[in-house]
XYZ file of C-alpha atoms in Angstrom:
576
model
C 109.220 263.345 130.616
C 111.646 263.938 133.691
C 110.566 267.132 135.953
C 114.354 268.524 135.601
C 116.246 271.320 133.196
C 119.681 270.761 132.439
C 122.972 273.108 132.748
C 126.136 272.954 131.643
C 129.606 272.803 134.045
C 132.840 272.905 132.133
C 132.372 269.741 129.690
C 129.561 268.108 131.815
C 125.698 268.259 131.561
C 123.792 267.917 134.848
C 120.268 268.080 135.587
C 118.496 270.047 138.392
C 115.440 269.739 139.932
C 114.634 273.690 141.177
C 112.833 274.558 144.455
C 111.470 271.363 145.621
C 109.159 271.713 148.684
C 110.318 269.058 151.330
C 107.293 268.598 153.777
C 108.487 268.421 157.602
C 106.324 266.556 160.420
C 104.685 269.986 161.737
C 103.164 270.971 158.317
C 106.011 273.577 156.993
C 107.794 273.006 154.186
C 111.598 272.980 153.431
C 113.238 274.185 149.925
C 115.641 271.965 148.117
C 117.474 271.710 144.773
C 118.589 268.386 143.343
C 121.454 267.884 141.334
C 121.974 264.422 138.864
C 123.058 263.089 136.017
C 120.782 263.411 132.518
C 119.548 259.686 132.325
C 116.780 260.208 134.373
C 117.594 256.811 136.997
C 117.307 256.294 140.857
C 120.509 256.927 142.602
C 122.378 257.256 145.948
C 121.843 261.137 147.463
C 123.679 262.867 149.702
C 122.386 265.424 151.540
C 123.359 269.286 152.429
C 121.442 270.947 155.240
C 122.550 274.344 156.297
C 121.124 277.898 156.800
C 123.028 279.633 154.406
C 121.457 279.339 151.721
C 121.175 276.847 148.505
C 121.502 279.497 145.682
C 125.088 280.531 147.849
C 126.027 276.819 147.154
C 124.999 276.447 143.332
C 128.110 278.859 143.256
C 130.441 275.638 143.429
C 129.775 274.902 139.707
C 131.156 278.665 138.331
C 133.468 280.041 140.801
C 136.957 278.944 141.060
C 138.065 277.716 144.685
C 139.452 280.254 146.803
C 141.766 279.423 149.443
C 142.469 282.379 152.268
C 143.734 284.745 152.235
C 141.734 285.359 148.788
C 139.511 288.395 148.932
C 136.720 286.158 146.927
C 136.695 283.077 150.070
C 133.441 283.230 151.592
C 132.945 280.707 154.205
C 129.520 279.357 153.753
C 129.868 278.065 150.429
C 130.534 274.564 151.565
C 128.152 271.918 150.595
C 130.879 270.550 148.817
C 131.485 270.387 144.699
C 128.567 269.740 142.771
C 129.742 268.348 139.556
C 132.268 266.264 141.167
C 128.946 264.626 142.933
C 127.246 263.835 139.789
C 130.201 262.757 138.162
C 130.384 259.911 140.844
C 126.339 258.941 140.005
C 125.456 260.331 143.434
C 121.939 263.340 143.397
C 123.789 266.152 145.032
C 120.355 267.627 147.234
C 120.747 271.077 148.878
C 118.366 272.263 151.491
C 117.621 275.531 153.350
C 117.000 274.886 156.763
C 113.604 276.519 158.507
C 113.800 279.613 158.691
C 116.344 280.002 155.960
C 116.260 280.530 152.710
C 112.988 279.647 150.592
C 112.346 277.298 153.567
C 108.999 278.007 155.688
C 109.038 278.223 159.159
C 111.183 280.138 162.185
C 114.398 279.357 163.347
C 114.834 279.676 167.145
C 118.260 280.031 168.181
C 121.414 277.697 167.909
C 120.481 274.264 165.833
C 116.937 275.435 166.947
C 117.412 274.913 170.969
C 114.282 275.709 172.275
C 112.312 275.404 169.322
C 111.435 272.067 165.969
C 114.955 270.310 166.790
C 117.052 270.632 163.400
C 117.752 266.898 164.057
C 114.049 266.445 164.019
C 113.797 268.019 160.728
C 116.739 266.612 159.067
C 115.165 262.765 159.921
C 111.958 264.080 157.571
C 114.327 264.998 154.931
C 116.602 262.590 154.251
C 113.533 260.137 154.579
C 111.530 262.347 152.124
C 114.660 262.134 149.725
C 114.634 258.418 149.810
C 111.645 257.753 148.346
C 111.905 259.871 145.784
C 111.679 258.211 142.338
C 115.201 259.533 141.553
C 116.773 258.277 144.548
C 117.461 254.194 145.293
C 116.488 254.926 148.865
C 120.286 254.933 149.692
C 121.292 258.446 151.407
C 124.790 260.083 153.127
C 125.785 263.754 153.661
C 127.932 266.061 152.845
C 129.298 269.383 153.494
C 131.741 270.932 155.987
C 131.633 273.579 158.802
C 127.342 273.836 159.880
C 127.267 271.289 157.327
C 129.300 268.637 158.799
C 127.230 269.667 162.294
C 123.977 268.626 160.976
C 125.156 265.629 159.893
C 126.025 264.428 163.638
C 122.525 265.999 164.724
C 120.716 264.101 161.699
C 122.319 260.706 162.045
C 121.898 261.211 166.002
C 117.717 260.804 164.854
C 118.420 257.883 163.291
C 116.638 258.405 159.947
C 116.316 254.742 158.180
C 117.664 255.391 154.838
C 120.868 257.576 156.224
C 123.473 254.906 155.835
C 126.907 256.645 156.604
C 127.813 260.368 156.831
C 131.241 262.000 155.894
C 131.928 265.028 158.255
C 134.224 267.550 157.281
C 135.585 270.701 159.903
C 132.510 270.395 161.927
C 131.903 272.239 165.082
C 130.394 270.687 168.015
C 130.015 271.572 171.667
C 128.539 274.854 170.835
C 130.033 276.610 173.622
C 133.398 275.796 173.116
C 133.081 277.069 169.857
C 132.136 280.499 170.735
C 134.264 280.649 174.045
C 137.642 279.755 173.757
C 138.206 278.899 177.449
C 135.784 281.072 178.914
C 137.107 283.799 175.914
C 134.545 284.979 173.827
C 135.088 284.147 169.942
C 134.249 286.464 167.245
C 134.074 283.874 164.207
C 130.129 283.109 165.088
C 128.812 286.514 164.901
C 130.885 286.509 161.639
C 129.001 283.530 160.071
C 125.584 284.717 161.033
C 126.065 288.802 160.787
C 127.546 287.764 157.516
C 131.291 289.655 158.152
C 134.467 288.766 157.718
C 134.156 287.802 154.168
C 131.175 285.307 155.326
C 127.642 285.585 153.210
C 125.936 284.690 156.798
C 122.634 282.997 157.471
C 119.970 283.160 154.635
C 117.309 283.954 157.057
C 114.296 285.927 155.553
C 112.635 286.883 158.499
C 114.158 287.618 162.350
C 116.012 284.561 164.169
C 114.189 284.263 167.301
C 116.203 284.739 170.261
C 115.641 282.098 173.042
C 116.374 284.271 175.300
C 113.614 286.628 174.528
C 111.480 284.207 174.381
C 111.530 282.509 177.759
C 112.296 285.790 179.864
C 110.352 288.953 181.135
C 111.084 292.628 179.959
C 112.644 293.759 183.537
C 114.451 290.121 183.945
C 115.979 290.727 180.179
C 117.102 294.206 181.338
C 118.688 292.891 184.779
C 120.214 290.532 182.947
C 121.610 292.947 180.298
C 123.208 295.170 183.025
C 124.526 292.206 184.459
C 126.374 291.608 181.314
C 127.950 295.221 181.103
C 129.573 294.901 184.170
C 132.161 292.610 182.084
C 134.672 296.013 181.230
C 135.430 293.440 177.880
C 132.009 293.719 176.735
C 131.261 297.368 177.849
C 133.910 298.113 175.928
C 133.054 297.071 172.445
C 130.808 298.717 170.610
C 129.063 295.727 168.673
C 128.610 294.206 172.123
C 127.511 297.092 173.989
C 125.202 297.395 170.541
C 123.599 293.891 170.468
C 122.538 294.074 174.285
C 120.589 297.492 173.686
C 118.905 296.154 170.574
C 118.697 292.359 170.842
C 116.442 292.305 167.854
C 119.352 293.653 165.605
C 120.315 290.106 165.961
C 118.982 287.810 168.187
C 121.133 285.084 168.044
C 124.075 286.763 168.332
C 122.369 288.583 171.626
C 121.697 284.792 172.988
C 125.308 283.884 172.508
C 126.586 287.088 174.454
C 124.187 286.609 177.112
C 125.129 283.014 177.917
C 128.965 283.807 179.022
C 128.923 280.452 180.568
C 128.600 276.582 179.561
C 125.007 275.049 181.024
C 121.421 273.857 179.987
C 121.436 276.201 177.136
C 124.451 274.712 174.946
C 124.146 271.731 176.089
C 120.626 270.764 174.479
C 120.880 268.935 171.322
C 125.082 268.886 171.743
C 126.416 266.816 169.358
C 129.094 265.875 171.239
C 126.177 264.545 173.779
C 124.287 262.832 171.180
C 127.371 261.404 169.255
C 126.575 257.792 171.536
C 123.049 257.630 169.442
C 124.810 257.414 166.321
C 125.527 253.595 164.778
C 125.997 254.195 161.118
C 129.460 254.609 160.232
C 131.055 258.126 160.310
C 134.365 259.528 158.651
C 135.444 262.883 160.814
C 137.925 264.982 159.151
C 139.533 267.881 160.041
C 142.551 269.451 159.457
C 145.540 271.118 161.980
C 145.781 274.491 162.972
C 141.804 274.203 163.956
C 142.658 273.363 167.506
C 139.145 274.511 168.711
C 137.508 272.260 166.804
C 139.671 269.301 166.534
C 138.999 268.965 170.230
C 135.366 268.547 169.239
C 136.110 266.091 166.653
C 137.919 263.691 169.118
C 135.617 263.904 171.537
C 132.740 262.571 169.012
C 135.059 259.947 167.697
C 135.300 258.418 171.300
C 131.890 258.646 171.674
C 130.396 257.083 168.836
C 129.479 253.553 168.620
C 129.668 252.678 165.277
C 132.048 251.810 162.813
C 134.222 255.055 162.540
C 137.372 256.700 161.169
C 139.548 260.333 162.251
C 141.355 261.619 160.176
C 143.650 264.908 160.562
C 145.170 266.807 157.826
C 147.657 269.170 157.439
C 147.593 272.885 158.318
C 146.429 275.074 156.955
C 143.369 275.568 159.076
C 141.023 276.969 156.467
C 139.469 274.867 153.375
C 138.814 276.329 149.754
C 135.775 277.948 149.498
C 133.738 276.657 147.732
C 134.954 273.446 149.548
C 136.215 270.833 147.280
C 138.743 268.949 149.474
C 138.161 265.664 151.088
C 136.158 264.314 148.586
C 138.225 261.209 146.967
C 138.196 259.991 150.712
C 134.671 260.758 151.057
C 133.382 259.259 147.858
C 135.795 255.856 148.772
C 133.791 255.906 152.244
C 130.526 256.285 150.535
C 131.229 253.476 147.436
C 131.913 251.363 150.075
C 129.158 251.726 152.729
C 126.640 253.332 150.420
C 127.159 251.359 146.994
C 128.589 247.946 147.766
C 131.914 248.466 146.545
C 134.631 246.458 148.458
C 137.437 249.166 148.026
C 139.438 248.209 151.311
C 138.607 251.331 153.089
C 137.770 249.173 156.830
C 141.459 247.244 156.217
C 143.133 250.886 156.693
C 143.734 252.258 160.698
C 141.126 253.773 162.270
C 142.994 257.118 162.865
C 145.562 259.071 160.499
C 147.296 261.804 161.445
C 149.664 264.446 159.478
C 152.249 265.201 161.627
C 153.790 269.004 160.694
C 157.203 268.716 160.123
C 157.833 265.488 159.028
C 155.322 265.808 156.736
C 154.967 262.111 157.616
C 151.284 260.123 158.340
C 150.943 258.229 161.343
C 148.065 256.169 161.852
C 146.518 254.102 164.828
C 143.399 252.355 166.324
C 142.904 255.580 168.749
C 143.630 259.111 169.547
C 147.170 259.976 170.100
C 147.993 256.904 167.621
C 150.995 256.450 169.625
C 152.023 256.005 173.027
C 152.967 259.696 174.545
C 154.827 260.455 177.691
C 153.750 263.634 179.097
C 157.048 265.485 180.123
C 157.262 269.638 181.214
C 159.630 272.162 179.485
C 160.182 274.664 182.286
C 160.013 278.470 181.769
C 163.377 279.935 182.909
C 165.311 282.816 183.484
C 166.150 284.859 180.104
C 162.850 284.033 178.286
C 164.249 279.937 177.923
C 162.510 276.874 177.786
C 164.421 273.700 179.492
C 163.616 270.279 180.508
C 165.185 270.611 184.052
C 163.568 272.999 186.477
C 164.454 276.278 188.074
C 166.384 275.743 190.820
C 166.343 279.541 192.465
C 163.451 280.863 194.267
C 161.582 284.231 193.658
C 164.649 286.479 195.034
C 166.717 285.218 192.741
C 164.269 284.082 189.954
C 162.764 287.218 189.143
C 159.240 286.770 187.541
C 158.969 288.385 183.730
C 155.858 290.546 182.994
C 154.421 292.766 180.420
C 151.348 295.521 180.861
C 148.376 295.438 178.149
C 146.639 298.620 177.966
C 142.985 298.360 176.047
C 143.264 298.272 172.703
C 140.951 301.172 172.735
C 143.904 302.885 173.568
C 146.607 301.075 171.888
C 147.239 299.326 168.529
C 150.131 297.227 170.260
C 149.423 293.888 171.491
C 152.363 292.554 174.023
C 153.663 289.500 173.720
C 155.976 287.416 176.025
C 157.611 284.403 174.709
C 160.016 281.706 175.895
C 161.412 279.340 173.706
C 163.993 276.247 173.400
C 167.601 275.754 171.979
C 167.660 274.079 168.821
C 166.597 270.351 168.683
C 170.037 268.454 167.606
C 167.363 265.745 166.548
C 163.682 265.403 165.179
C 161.266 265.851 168.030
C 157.499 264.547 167.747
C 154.682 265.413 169.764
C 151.157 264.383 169.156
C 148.024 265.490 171.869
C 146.696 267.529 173.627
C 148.918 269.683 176.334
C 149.009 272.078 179.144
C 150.310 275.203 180.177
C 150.815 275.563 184.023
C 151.810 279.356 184.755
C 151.510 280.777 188.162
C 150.558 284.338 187.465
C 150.006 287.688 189.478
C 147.519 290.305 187.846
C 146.082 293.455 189.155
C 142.854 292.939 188.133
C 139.948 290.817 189.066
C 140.201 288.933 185.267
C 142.100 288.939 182.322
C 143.253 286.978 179.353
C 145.745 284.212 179.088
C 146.533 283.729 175.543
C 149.531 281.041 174.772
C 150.379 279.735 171.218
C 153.119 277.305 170.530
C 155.204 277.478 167.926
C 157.369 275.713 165.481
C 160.245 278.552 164.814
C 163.126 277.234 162.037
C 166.725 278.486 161.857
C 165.789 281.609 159.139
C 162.815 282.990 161.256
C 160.064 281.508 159.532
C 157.035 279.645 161.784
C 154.476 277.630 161.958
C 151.460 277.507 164.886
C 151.539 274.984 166.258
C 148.528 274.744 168.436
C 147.044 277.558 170.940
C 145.482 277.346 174.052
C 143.043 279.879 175.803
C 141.915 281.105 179.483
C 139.557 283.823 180.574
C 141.312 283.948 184.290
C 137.901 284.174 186.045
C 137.128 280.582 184.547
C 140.348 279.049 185.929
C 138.701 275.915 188.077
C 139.541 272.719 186.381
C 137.163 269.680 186.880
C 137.577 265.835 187.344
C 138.434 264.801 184.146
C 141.538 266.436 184.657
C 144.891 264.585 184.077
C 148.365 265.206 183.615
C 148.836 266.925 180.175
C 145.317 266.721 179.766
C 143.275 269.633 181.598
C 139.690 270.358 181.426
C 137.557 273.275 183.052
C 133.365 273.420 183.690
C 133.189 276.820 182.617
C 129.880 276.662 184.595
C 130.520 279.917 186.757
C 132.854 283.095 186.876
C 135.146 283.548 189.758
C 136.857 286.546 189.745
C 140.518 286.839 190.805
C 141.593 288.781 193.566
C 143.738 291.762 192.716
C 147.817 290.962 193.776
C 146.899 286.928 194.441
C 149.144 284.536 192.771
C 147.445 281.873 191.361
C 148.279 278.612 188.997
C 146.664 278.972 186.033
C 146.239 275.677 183.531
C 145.762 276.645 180.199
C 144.347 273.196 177.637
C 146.694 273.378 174.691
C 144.391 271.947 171.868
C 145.026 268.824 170.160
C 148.164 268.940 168.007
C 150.993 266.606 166.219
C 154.254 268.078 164.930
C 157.488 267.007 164.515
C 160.545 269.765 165.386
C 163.367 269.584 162.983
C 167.377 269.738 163.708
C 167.955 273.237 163.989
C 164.109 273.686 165.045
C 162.897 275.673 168.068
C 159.713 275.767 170.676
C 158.081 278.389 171.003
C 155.394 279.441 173.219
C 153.963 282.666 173.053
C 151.921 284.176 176.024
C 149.611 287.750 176.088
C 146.277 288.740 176.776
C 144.894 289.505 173.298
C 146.066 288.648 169.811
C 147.456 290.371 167.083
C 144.793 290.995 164.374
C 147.402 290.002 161.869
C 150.203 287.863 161.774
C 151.818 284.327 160.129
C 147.976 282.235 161.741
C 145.693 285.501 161.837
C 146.251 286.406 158.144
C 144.828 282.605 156.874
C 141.743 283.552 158.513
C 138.568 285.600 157.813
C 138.889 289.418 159.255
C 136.759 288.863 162.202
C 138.328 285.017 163.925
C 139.660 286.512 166.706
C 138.778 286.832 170.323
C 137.056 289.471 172.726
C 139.895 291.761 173.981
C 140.421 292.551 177.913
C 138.388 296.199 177.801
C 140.719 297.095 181.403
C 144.221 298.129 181.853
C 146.426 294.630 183.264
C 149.889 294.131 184.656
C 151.047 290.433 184.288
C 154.205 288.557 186.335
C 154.824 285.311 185.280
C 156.468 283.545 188.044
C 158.782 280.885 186.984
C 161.727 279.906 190.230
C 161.689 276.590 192.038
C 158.586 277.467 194.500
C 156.358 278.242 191.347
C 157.394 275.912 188.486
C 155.420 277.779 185.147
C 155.945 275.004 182.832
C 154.477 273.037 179.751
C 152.980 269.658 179.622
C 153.681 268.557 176.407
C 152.576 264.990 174.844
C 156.392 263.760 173.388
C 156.629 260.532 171.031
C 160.161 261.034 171.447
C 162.555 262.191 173.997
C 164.927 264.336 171.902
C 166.557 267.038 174.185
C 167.776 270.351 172.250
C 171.293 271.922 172.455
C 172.697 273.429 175.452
């Protein structure tokens, strides 16, 4: 008789297979559940590897989805909808990671750096799942978020029996997703310390840091000191808390100690290992992400294989549990995992919902269409215009606005400049830059811009955002017009009363302004905890704020052009 129970989910009976031990290539063992259909008969899996836990996930098949800002949305339940998988004849197998769970073994760090590589692991489970008697040896993924990560990390091992993966709202270069140009993040130590509305990691014993691992006692404490001499960090008190007791939680303690990009993100990047992948890949994610979309093209460029992008529409965050995506995902997996000639490779490569239009453009590449970079200038009386300030700085006054700490304030300042009305519709679709030659009287700060789309009544839309710790303001040779990229390999600090041309990366975007539509682009040096973005997002997505006193000018006359780069479509000019 089959080794499974059986459960009921709405109308539909599914069998599980409970706490299966998945032996890895070092001896340890790895916990799984398997979800199926009754009549007990090989079938395609697809896989879901993740540290947060499989029991989290079995909540797909009782609790409603919850879309933010819903008090009941956690983030980590996101392997995706159970009985949807067995309804399409696929074994729906959940795994904890090492470490995790009822999994054996340690987890070191971020996807394991400096410890078993997760990728490593993931090869010995999909391969253990295919030849299982209740698999046909045919195996994808699934999942969003870490999920959709450690797909690109598995398929980058090339297990055998992995055939195509489906990633959903992954994350990639690590330290661009926990330092927003050189701006610390807050939405990692939410999915790991388990705030935010987040369940966290399912770890049963301590993560081990990598940093404690590989240094001495007095070079740890140098290093620590080093750290608090950053007035940000000093200043806030789960920082100043994690540095003093690193054990508290250690990967959250490695991510605050490595301020800047290097060796220690950069082992086992996905983004780096995306050219080892040859199966075919689906990457989806949806606007309003900006931080990881950038991710997401980059891997799509990168990989060799047969692939498709596809962006959605804002809003940013996915139901929880995660449920969207999958009549796409199960098309991409009937055709490359079960035969079926659907016509999925005779659609474009790349789709793309542009806001505003509401329309879908689609493409062999990212931008699907041919852009022409052109700059809306910032001028006099908080405007945006496509000709340029002709007065210099006597006449052309810079604008300016003082943040005091937030430990001292609850009001974050906010400049903003912003077009007439388009007379027609407007599309844009890219990435962009802000150039702003700015004065501060501190050695760093902030630079915090977010574009948005602002119609006749008031109400908005973002847009896309873009983000620049001042001290990381070098830009590197892969730099081009509209299209600006910085090392983040070192902090240089600014000199106090020096005017210097900042260029801020405006993430990946594609909108369409309406008649009556304006631009507008928002600058400041935090964020407001709360506001039309902020409130579709856990509690704790938001970024370090500057811990020091900092007076601003924004320079903007004909010797120091502040100005956005912006991808157009179309040249539609608003009304004077």
């Amino acid at each position: 008789m089959a080794d499974f129970q059986t459960i009921r989910a709405g109308e539909q009976t599914i069998a599980v297979r409970k706490d299966l031990r998945v032996p890895m290539r070092d001896g340890i063992t790895l916990a799984a559940d398997a979800y199926q259909g009754v009549d007990d008969r090989p079938r395609p899996a697809l896989v879901a590897l993740s540290p947060y836990g499989k029991e989290l996930q079995a909540l797909a098949l009782t609790t409603p989805p919850q879309r933010r800002p819903s008090p009941m949305w956690d983030g980590c339940i996101e392997a995706g909808d159970i009985a949807r998988v067995v309804r399409e004849d696929y074994v729906h197998v959940i795994g904890d990671l090492r470490g995790s769970g009822a999994s054996e073994g340690e987890h070191i760090g971020n996807y394991n750096a400096g410890g078993v590589s997760l990728g490593q692991d993931a090869y010995d489970f999909i391969e253990w799942v295919a030849a299982q008697p209740w698999c046909d040896g045919n195996v994808g993924m699934i999942g969003i978020s870490y999920f959709g990560s450690m797909q690109l990390i598995a398929a980058a091992e090339r297990p055998p029996h992995l055939k195509a993966i489906f990633v959903s709202g992954g994350h990639y270069d690590f330290y661009e997703t926990t330092y927003h140009g050189g701006i610390m993040w807050f939405m990692p130590r939410a999915a790991r310390e388990g705030r935010g509305g987040d369940s966290g990691w399912a770890f049963t014993d301590r993560v081990k840091s990598r940093m404690l691992e590989t240094h001495s006692p007095e070079e740890l404490k140098q290093a620590v000191e080093k750290r608090l001499q950053d007035p940000d960090v000093a200043a806030w008190p789960n920082l100043f808390h994690v540095l003093h007791y690193p054990t508290h939680h250690e990967a959250w303690f490695d991510i605050v100690m490595n301020e800047v990009d290097g060796p220690w993100y950069e082992e086992r990047n996905p983004v780096t290992l995306a050219p080892n992948i040859e199966i075919p890949v689906w990457l989806q994610l949806d606007l309003g992400r900006g931080w990881t979309l950038d991710g997401t093209i980059e891997v799509f460029d990168r990989l060799k294989g047969p692939k498709k992008l596809d962006i959605g529409p804002y809003p940013p965050m996915q139901s929880r549990p995660f449920i969207e995506e999958h009549d796409k995902m199960f098309r991409w997996y009937d055709y490359w995992i079960k035969g079926i000639d659907n016509g999925v490779m005779d659609e474009p490569a790349v789709t793309v919902f542009v806001e505003g239009s509401r329309e879908t453009v689609t493409g062999a590449q990212w931008p699907p269409k041919p852009v022409e970079y052109t700059p809306l200038y910032l001028r006099p009386r908080r405007a945006l215009a496509f000709e340029p300030e002709p007065m210099g700085a006597e006449h052309a006054a810079p604008d300016g606005f003082y943040q005091a700490p937030l430990t001292v304030t609850d009001q974050v300042e906010i400049i903003d400049w912003a077009t007439p009305p388009f007379e027609e519709p407007c599309e844009l679709i890219g990435t962009g830059a802000a150039h702003l030659f700015v004065e501060i009287d501190q050695p760093d700060t902030n630079l915090i811009m977010r574009i948005w789309d602002q119609a006749p009544g008031g109400a908005r839309r973002l847009i896309t955002t873009g983000y620049l710790k001042a001290s990381h303001r070098e830009l590197d040779d892969r730099t081009t017009e509209g299209n600006p990229y910085h090392p983040h390999t070192r902090a240089v600090p600014v000199e106090p009363g020096k005017l210097e041309e900042y260029v801020l990366r405006l993430y990946p975007f594609a909108a369409t302004f309406q008649p009556g539509h304006r631009l507008v682009a928002e600058l400041s040096n935090d964020e407001p905890l709360v506001d039309e973005h902020n409130s579709l997002l856990p509690p704790d997505a938001f970024h370090l704020p500057v811990g020091r006193p900092v007076t601003h000018k924004i320079y903007r006359d004909a010797q120091h052009p502040s100005r956005l780069v912006l991808p157009f479509t179309t040249r539609a000019v608003p009304s004077s």
